Short mmCIF file of C-alpha atoms in Angstrom, two decimals:
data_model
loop_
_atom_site.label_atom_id
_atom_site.label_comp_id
_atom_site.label_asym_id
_atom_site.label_seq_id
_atom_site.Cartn_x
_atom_site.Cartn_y
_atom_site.Cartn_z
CA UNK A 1 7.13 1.95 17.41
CA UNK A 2 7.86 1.91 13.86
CA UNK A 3 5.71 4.44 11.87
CA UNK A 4 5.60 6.48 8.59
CA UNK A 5 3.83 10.31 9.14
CA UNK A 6 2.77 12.21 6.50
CA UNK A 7 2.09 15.81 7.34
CA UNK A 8 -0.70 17.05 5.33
CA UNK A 9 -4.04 15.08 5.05
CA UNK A 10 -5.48 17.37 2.08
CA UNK A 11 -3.61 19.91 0.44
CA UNK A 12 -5.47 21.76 -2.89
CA UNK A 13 -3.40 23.58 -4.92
CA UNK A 14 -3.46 25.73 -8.37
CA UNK A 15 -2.34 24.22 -11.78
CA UNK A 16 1.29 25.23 -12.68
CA UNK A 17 2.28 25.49 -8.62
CA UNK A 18 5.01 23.24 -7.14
CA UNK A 19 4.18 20.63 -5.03
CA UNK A 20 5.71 19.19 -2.18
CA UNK A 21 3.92 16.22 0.26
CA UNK A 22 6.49 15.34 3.50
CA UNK A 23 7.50 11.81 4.81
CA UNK A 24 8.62 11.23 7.75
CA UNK A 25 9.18 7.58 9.10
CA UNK A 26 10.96 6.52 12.80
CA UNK A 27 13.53 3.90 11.98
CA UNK A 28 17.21 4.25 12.41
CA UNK A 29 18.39 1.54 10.33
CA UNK A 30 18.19 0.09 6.16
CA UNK A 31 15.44 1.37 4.69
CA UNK A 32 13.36 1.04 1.46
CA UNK A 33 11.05 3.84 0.09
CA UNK A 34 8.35 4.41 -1.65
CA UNK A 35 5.31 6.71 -2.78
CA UNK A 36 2.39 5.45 -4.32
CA UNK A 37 -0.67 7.22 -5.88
CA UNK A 38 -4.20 6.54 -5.81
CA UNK A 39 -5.88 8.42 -8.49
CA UNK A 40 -9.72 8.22 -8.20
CA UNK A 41 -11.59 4.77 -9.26
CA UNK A 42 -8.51 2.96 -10.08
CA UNK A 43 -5.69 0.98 -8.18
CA UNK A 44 -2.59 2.01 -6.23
CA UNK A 45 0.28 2.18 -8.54
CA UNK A 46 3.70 3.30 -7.63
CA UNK A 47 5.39 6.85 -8.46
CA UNK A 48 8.95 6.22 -7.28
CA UNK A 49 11.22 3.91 -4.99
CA UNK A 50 14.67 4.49 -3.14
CA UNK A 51 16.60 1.18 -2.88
CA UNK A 52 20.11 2.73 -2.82
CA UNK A 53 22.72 5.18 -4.24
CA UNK A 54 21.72 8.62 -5.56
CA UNK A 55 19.20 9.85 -2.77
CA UNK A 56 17.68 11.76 -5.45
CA UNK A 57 15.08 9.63 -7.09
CA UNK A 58 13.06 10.35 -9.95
CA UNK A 59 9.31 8.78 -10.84
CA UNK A 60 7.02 8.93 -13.21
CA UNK A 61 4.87 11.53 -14.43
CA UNK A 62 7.48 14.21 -13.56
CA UNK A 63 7.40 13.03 -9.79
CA UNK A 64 10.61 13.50 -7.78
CA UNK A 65 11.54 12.15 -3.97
CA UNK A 66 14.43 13.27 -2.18
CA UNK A 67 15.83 10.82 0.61
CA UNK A 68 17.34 12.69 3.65
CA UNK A 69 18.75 10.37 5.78
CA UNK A 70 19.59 12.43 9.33
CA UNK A 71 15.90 14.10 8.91
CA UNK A 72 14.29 10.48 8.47
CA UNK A 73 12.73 12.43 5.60
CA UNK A 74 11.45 11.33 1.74
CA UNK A 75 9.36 14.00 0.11
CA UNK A 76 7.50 14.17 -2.73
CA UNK A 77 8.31 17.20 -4.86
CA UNK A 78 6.52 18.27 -8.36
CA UNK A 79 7.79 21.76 -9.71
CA UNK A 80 4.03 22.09 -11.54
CA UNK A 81 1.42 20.27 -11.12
CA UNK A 82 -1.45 19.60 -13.36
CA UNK A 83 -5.47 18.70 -12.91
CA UNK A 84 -4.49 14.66 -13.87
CA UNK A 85 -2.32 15.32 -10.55
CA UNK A 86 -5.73 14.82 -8.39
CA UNK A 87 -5.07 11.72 -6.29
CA UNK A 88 -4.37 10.51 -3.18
CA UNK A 89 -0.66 9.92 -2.19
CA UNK A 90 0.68 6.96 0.25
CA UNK A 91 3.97 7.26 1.57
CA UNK A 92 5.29 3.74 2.17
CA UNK A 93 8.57 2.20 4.24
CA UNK A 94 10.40 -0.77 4.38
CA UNK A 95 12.70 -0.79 7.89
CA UNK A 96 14.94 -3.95 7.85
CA UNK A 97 15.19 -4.88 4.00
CA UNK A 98 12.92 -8.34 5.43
CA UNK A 99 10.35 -6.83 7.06
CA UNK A 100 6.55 -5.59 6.00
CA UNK A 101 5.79 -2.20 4.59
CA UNK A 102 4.54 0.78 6.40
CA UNK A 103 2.09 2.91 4.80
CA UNK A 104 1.37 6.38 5.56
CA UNK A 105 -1.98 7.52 6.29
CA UNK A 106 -2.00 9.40 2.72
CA UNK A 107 -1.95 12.84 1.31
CA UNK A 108 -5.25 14.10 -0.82
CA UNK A 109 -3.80 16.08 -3.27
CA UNK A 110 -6.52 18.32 -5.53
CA UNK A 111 -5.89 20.63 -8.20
CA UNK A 112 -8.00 23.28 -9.06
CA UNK A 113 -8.11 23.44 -12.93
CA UNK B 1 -1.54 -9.58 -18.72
CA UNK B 2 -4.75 -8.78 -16.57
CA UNK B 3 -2.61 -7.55 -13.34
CA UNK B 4 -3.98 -8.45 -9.63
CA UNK B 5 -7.03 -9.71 -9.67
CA UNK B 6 -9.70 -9.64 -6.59
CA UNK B 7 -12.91 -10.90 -5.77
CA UNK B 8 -15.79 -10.06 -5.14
CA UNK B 9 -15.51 -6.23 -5.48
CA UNK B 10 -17.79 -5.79 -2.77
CA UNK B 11 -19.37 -7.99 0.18
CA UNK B 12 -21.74 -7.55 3.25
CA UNK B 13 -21.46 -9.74 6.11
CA UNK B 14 -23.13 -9.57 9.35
CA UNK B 15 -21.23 -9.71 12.59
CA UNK B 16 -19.70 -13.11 13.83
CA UNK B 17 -19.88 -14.62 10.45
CA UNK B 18 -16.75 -15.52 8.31
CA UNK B 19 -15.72 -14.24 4.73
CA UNK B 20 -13.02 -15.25 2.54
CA UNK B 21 -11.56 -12.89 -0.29
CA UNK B 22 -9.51 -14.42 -3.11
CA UNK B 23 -6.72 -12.92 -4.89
CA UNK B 24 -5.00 -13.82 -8.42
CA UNK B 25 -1.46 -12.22 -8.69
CA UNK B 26 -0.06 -11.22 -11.74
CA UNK B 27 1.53 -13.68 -13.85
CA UNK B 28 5.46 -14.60 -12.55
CA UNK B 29 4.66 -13.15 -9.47
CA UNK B 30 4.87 -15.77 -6.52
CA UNK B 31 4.46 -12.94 -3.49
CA UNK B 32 0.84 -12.32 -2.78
CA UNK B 33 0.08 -9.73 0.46
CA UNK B 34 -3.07 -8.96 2.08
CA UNK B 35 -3.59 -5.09 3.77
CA UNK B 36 -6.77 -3.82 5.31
CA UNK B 37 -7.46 0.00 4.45
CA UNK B 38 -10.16 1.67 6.80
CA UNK B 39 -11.64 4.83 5.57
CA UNK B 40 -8.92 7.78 5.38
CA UNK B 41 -6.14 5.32 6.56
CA UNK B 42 -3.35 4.01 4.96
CA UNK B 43 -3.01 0.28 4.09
CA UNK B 44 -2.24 -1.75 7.12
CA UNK B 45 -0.25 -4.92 6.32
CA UNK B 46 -1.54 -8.38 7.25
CA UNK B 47 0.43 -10.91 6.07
CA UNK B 48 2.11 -11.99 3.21
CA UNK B 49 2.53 -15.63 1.32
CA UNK B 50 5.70 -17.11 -0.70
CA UNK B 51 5.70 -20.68 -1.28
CA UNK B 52 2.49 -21.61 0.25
CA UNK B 53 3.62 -20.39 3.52
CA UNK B 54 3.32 -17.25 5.57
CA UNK B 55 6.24 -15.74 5.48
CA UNK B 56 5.75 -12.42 7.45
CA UNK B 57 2.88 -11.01 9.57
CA UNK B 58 0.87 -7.86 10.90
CA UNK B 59 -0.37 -7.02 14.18
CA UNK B 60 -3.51 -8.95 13.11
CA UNK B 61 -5.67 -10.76 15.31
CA UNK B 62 -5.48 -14.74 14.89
CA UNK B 63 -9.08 -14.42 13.34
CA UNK B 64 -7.15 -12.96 9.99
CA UNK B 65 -5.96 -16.54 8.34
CA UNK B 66 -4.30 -16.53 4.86
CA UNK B 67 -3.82 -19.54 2.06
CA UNK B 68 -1.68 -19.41 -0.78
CA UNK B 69 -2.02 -22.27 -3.65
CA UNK B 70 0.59 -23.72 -5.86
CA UNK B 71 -0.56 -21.36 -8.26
CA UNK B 72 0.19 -18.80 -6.00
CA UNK B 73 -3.24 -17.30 -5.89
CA UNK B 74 -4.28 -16.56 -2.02
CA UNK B 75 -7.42 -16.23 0.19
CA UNK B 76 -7.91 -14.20 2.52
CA UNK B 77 -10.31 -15.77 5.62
CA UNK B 78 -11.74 -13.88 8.34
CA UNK B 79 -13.57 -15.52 10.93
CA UNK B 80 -16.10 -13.84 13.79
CA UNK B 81 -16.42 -10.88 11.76
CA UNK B 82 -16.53 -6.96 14.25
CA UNK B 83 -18.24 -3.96 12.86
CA UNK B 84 -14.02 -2.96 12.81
CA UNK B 85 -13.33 -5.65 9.66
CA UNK B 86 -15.25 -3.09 7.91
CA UNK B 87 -12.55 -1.99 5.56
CA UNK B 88 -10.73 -2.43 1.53
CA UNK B 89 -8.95 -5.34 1.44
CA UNK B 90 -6.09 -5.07 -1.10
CA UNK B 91 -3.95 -7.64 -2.38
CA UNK B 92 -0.06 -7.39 -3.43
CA UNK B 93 1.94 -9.28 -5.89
CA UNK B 94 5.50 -9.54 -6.28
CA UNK B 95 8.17 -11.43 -7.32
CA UNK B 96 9.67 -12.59 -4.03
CA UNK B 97 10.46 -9.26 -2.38
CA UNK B 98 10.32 -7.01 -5.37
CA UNK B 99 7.68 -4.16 -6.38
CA UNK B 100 4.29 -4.68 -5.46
CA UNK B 101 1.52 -4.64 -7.43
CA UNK B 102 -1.98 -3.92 -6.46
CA UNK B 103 -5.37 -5.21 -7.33
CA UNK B 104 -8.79 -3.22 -6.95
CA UNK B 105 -9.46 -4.57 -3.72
CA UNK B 106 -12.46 -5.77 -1.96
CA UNK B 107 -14.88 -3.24 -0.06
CA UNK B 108 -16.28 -5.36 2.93
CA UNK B 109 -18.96 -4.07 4.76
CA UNK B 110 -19.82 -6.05 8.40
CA UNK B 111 -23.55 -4.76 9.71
#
């Protein structure tokens, strides 16, 4: 079945240290990518998308995704993060440019000020 | 521009009742999609509505029902409510298969 995985349910992490949440998602064919963040009390908003072209895609807020076709991968990558960085992270997949979006189960990212 | 709209914020049902959940996109969009997020889950897609019509769909029981009006607002209607529909409901809007935007959602609670 299709699916997205993202490895780490709750990772807490220093101010200033790099960040890096994997993707993973089973689909062999087109796909669309995203990450979205969730920071506490407000909406999910989107960081970054891969359509096409350069695999290396960069978001907002000094965010960073690196698609990896033959590992299926699309990780999130910070090199330092800051206390506004607290949030929760939803890795998200379009397989077939037509079809619905896949969500991850989500990362809880908190950094310790 | 006041974004995705939802309401109510919150709502508490009662098993094998119905509930509807409305949802204003964001102005130009004409996409609206519904997802159901269960405590530390992911959004789980439900359906989605373009031209008054559902144009793609979850693995959702036949109890999840959708509208969408010329205005492109949507509801979302759930009929014979489980203890399981207990869940955020977001709504999506989009210009046809574009970036989606989210609204707050609606926290429904089924005792």
């Amino acid at each position: 079945a299709q699916s997205v995985s993202q490895h780490n349910h709750h990772v807490i992490l220093s101010e200033a240290a790099s960040l890096e949440l994997g993707c993973n998602y089973s689909y062999g064919g087109t796909v669309n990518l995203f990450w979205y963040v969730q920071y506490p009390g407000q909406h999910l908003q989107l960081l970054l998308k891969y359509f096409s072209g350069d695999p290396l895609v960069k978001g907002i807020k000094g965010f960073e995704a690196e698609f990896i076709k033959s590992k299926f991968s699309f990780n999130l990558r910070k090199p330092s993060v800051q206390w506004s960085d607290t949030a929760e992270y939803f890795c998200a997949v379009i397989m077939n440019r037509d079809d619905k979006i896949i969500f991850g189960k989500g990362t809880r990212l908190h950094i310790l000020p | 521009d006041a974004g995705v709209t939802q309401s109510p914020t919150h709502l508490i049902k009662t098993r094998g009742q119905q509930v509807t959940l409305r949802c204003s996109p964001k102005s130009g969009h004409d996409t609206v999609s519904w997802y159901q997020q269960a405590l530390g889950q992911g959004p789980q897609f439900i359906f989605q509505y373009y031209e008054e019509e559902e144009r793609q769909r979850g693995n959702f029981p036949d109890r999840f029902s959708g509208h969408q009006f010329p205005n492109y607002s949507s509801e979302l209607n759930v009929n014979a409510l489980l203890l399981g529909d207990s869940a955020l409901y977001l709504c999506a809007s989009s210009l046809s298969h574009g970036e989606q935007f989210f609204g707050p959602g609606t926290r429904l609670t089924v005792l």
